[in-house]
Structures are given as C-alpha cells and as structure tokens.
Amino acid sequence: MIIRQSFTIEGAEGRPILMDLHFKNGQEDRPIVLFVHGFKGFKDWGAYNLVAEYFVKQGFRFLKFNFSHNGTSPEKPTEFTDLGAFGDNTFSKEFFDLDQVISFAKSGKDFPKSEKLYLIGHSRGGGTSIIQTAKDTRINKLITWAAISDFRSLWKKEDEKEWRSKGVIFSFNTRTKQYTPLKIDLLHDLEKNVKAYDILLAAQQIHKPWLIIHGDQDINVSLDEALKLNENCPQAELFTVPYANHVFGVSHPFTKDELSLELHLVCEKSVEFLKIS
C-alpha cells in the first residue's frame, strides 16, 4: 500500500508551500526523488500522482510540492484561486521555495532523511532545477523533462515594451480560460540576476549525473532547447521520446488509471538512470 503524507512549510514572503511524500512502509531509508513542477503547473497536475506511484513501486520515495506563489492554495491545491500571488511570483521566490523544500527533505525532522536526493524538473521547473543543481551539493542526480534553456522564453520578446509601460502583462491559460497576470517584478528579477539565472551557464557548471529527456513533438519547448543544454553539458545523457509532446501524452484532468505510453517511457528511463550507481 502506498502512503501519501502531506506537509506544509513556510515559503517566500511567508506563504505556504504544500507538499506530499509518497512511500511504502519499509522505505524509510530510500532515496528521495523531488519533483519540481513548471509554469502554470502544480504538484497534482495530470498524471503526477501516478508518476509518484510508479517511482514508489520502483523503490524510491517521491516528494512533490506547490511553489508558494503558483496561484493555488493549500485549501484548493489544484485550482488557480489566487491570481494575485501568481502575478507576484518571481524566479527568486521559486529558488527560495526550492531551497526550503530541499532543507526540509534533508532535515529528518518530519520523516527519515535520505543520504541521496534526486531532482526532477519539468519545463520551467527544469530550468530552475538546473540552476539549483549547479550550486547545491545536497543534490546527487538531476533529471529534466522538457526543460527550458532560457527563462526569457516564457514570454514573447515583443511584449516586453508593453510590460515595462503597463507594469503587467497577461498570459491566457487555455485550460482554465483565465488570464493570468505577470507583473514587471518578474522581468526585473531576471535582469537583476542575469548571470545567476542563466540556465545555459549553469548547465556548464554541472558535474553530477544528468539525464535530459525531451519529446520530439514538443511545440511548447522545442527539442532544440534540449540540444542546447546538452551542448553546454556534453557529459549529460540526452534521451529523446518519439512522438511525445510537452506533457508526454497526458492532460489535466487525467482520468485514466495508467500512465500514457510516452510518460511511462519517461518514468522508465528516469528510474533506470537513477538506479545506476
């Protein structure tokens, strides 16, 4: 039986970070796989709970969380009920949150800590995970799924003039039919940390095992992004998933009780990589 244990810790600006740990009895000392969701994502999006179960069945503990400013709340973790917080989000706040979660996972305070911590990041969460791994000795291995290679790819360059003028731009969420705000603080934060938040530069500094996974039919983040990452870290392993889109064949809500073929392959390859000593 797979156990799901929930925790809430303090994130950026005192806002809560909701997380859950998936495991089986007897797995208290197993490595922890920490999953980092992407832009407009959340820990329970699509098939992520099935992903957690897959990893647990393969002998890992699986920890996933919601960034403090991702627009959800602990009361409604799958709905964008706080667009004000979403608009206030910055890259610095997400790095603060991720550091908090890693510290929590390694503390052994609320559940047994593990000597090994593996990071998986999807899309924007992949870019964040690359930068975190380059500077964080607590991370043993990195896996990125459909990761971006530049934070500036999250918006159109031609929108920056209007963004600076109005102080906010809106991004349409096709699933929820909401116009989600992005305040100018996000752009200013990136400009203040040009070198620190340079994903490709961070890729050059990674000397730990890294698996880059990308779908060859990804229209949201081109396969070229994965190739750029691999060029900047040649020792990383690149695995291309045939016929796979940005979310590897799943959507939200996901009503099936099995992973899509594409996402199953992604998980299978990820587990194989993590089990290599």
PDB file of N, CA, C and O in Angstrom, residues 39-40 83 86-87 155 159 162-163 166-173 178-183:
ATOM      1  N   PHE A  39       5.742  26.117 -15.083  1.00  0.00           N
ATOM      2  CA  PHE A  39       4.899  27.310 -15.191  1.00  0.00           C
ATOM      3  C   PHE A  39       3.442  26.902 -15.394  1.00  0.00           C
ATOM      4  O   PHE A  39       3.141  26.060 -16.238  1.00  0.00           O
ATOM      5  N   LYS A  40       2.550  27.489 -14.600  1.00  0.00           N
ATOM      6  CA  LYS A  40       1.125  27.158 -14.612  1.00  0.00           C
ATOM      7  C   LYS A  40       0.856  25.707 -14.204  1.00  0.00           C
ATOM      8  O   LYS A  40      -0.205  25.157 -14.479  1.00  0.00           O
ATOM      9  N   LEU A  83      -4.760  34.483  -8.106  1.00  0.00           N
ATOM     10  CA  LEU A  83      -4.011  35.031  -9.223  1.00  0.00           C
ATOM     11  C   LEU A  83      -3.141  36.211  -8.790  1.00  0.00           C
ATOM     12  O   LEU A  83      -2.185  36.564  -9.475  1.00  0.00           O
ATOM     13  N   PHE A  86       0.039  34.581  -7.977  1.00  0.00           N
ATOM     14  CA  PHE A  86       0.646  34.160  -9.244  1.00  0.00           C
ATOM     15  C   PHE A  86       1.352  35.344  -9.897  1.00  0.00           C
ATOM     16  O   PHE A  86       2.479  35.225 -10.378  1.00  0.00           O
ATOM     17  N   GLY A  87       0.686  36.497  -9.896  1.00  0.00           N
ATOM     18  CA  GLY A  87       1.264  37.689 -10.508  1.00  0.00           C
ATOM     19  C   GLY A  87       2.466  38.220  -9.755  1.00  0.00           C
ATOM     20  O   GLY A  87       3.353  38.849 -10.336  1.00  0.00           O
ATOM     21  N   TRP A 155       8.011  34.181 -22.299  1.00  0.00           N
ATOM     22  CA  TRP A 155       7.148  35.227 -22.842  1.00  0.00           C
ATOM     23  C   TRP A 155       7.730  35.692 -24.171  1.00  0.00           C
ATOM     24  O   TRP A 155       8.858  35.340 -24.535  1.00  0.00           O
ATOM     25  N   ASP A 159       6.667  41.611 -26.258  1.00  0.00           N
ATOM     26  CA  ASP A 159       5.736  42.044 -25.216  1.00  0.00           C
ATOM     27  C   ASP A 159       6.424  42.849 -24.117  1.00  0.00           C
ATOM     28  O   ASP A 159       5.750  43.459 -23.280  1.00  0.00           O
ATOM     29  N   GLU A 162       5.519  46.731 -23.797  1.00  0.00           N
ATOM     30  CA  GLU A 162       4.218  46.960 -23.151  1.00  0.00           C
ATOM     31  C   GLU A 162       4.283  46.600 -21.662  1.00  0.00           C
ATOM     32  O   GLU A 162       3.706  47.285 -20.816  1.00  0.00           O
ATOM     33  N   TRP A 163       5.020  45.549 -21.363  1.00  0.00           N
ATOM     34  CA  TRP A 163       5.160  45.084 -19.982  1.00  0.00           C
ATOM     35  C   TRP A 163       5.793  46.182 -19.121  1.00  0.00           C
ATOM     36  O   TRP A 163       5.329  46.497 -18.028  1.00  0.00           O
ATOM     37  N   LYS A 166       3.162  49.200 -18.847  1.00  0.00           N
ATOM     38  CA  LYS A 166       1.951  48.982 -18.043  1.00  0.00           C
ATOM     39  C   LYS A 166       2.221  48.337 -16.690  1.00  0.00           C
ATOM     40  O   LYS A 166       1.370  48.374 -15.802  1.00  0.00           O
ATOM     41  N   GLY A 167       3.392  47.718 -16.553  1.00  0.00           N
ATOM     42  CA  GLY A 167       3.723  47.077 -15.285  1.00  0.00           C
ATOM     43  C   GLY A 167       3.181  45.666 -15.137  1.00  0.00           C
ATOM     44  O   GLY A 167       3.459  45.000 -14.145  1.00  0.00           O
ATOM     45  N   VAL A 168       2.408  45.220 -16.120  1.00  0.00           N
ATOM     46  CA  VAL A 168       1.842  43.873 -16.059  1.00  0.00           C
ATOM     47  C   VAL A 168       1.433  43.428 -17.460  1.00  0.00           C
ATOM     48  O   VAL A 168       1.044  44.255 -18.295  1.00  0.00           O
ATOM     49  N   ILE A 169       1.598  42.146 -17.741  1.00  0.00           N
ATOM     50  CA  ILE A 169       1.045  41.547 -18.946  1.00  0.00           C
ATOM     51  C   ILE A 169       0.244  40.327 -18.514  1.00  0.00           C
ATOM     52  O   ILE A 169       0.370  39.847 -17.387  1.00  0.00           O
ATOM     53  N   PHE A 170      -0.615  39.849 -19.407  1.00  0.00           N
ATOM     54  CA  PHE A 170      -1.474  38.725 -19.065  1.00  0.00           C
ATOM     55  C   PHE A 170      -1.221  37.564 -20.015  1.00  0.00           C
ATOM     56  O   PHE A 170      -1.044  37.745 -21.225  1.00  0.00           O
ATOM     57  N   SER A 171      -1.186  36.385 -19.429  1.00  0.00           N
ATOM     58  CA  SER A 171      -0.990  35.159 -20.190  1.00  0.00           C
ATOM     59  C   SER A 171      -2.262  34.332 -20.092  1.00  0.00           C
ATOM     60  O   SER A 171      -2.775  34.098 -18.994  1.00  0.00           O
ATOM     61  N   PHE A 172      -2.801  33.900 -21.238  1.00  0.00           N
ATOM     62  CA  PHE A 172      -4.063  33.167 -21.241  1.00  0.00           C
ATOM     63  C   PHE A 172      -3.821  31.693 -20.957  1.00  0.00           C
ATOM     64  O   PHE A 172      -2.987  31.046 -21.601  1.00  0.00           O
ATOM     65  N   ASN A 173      -4.533  31.161 -19.972  1.00  0.00           N
ATOM     66  CA  ASN A 173      -4.472  29.747 -19.641  1.00  0.00           C
ATOM     67  C   ASN A 173      -5.587  29.043 -20.408  1.00  0.00           C
ATOM     68  O   ASN A 173      -6.763  29.201 -20.099  1.00  0.00           O
ATOM     69  N   GLN A 178      -8.475  31.387 -17.947  1.00  0.00           N
ATOM     70  CA  GLN A 178      -8.147  32.539 -17.120  1.00  0.00           C
ATOM     71  C   GLN A 178      -7.009  33.337 -17.746  1.00  0.00           C
ATOM     72  O   GLN A 178      -6.116  32.771 -18.364  1.00  0.00           O
ATOM     73  N   TYR A 179      -7.075  34.650 -17.560  1.00  0.00           N
ATOM     74  CA  TYR A 179      -5.950  35.497 -17.935  1.00  0.00           C
ATOM     75  C   TYR A 179      -5.086  35.690 -16.687  1.00  0.00           C
ATOM     76  O   TYR A 179      -5.478  36.358 -15.741  1.00  0.00           O
ATOM     77  N   THR A 180      -3.924  35.046 -16.685  1.00  0.00           N
ATOM     78  CA  THR A 180      -3.065  35.078 -15.506  1.00  0.00           C
ATOM     79  C   THR A 180      -2.047  36.213 -15.623  1.00  0.00           C
ATOM     80  O   THR A 180      -1.378  36.353 -16.644  1.00  0.00           O
ATOM     81  N   PRO A 181      -1.941  37.043 -14.579  1.00  0.00           N
ATOM     82  CA  PRO A 181      -1.058  38.212 -14.649  1.00  0.00           C
ATOM     83  C   PRO A 181       0.399  37.879 -14.381  1.00  0.00           C
ATOM     84  O   PRO A 181       0.723  36.991 -13.605  1.00  0.00           O
ATOM     85  N   LEU A 182       1.261  38.609 -15.059  1.00  0.00           N
ATOM     86  CA  LEU A 182       2.693  38.554 -14.790  1.00  0.00           C
ATOM     87  C   LEU A 182       3.156  39.987 -14.549  1.00  0.00           C
ATOM     88  O   LEU A 182       3.163  40.809 -15.468  1.00  0.00           O
ATOM     89  N   LYS A 183       3.512  40.313 -13.323  1.00  0.00           N
ATOM     90  CA  LYS A 183       3.939  41.666 -13.007  1.00  0.00           C
ATOM     91  C   LYS A 183       5.373  41.898 -13.465  1.00  0.00           C
ATOM     92  O   LYS A 183       6.155  40.952 -13.618  1.00  0.00           O
TER      93      LYS A 183
END
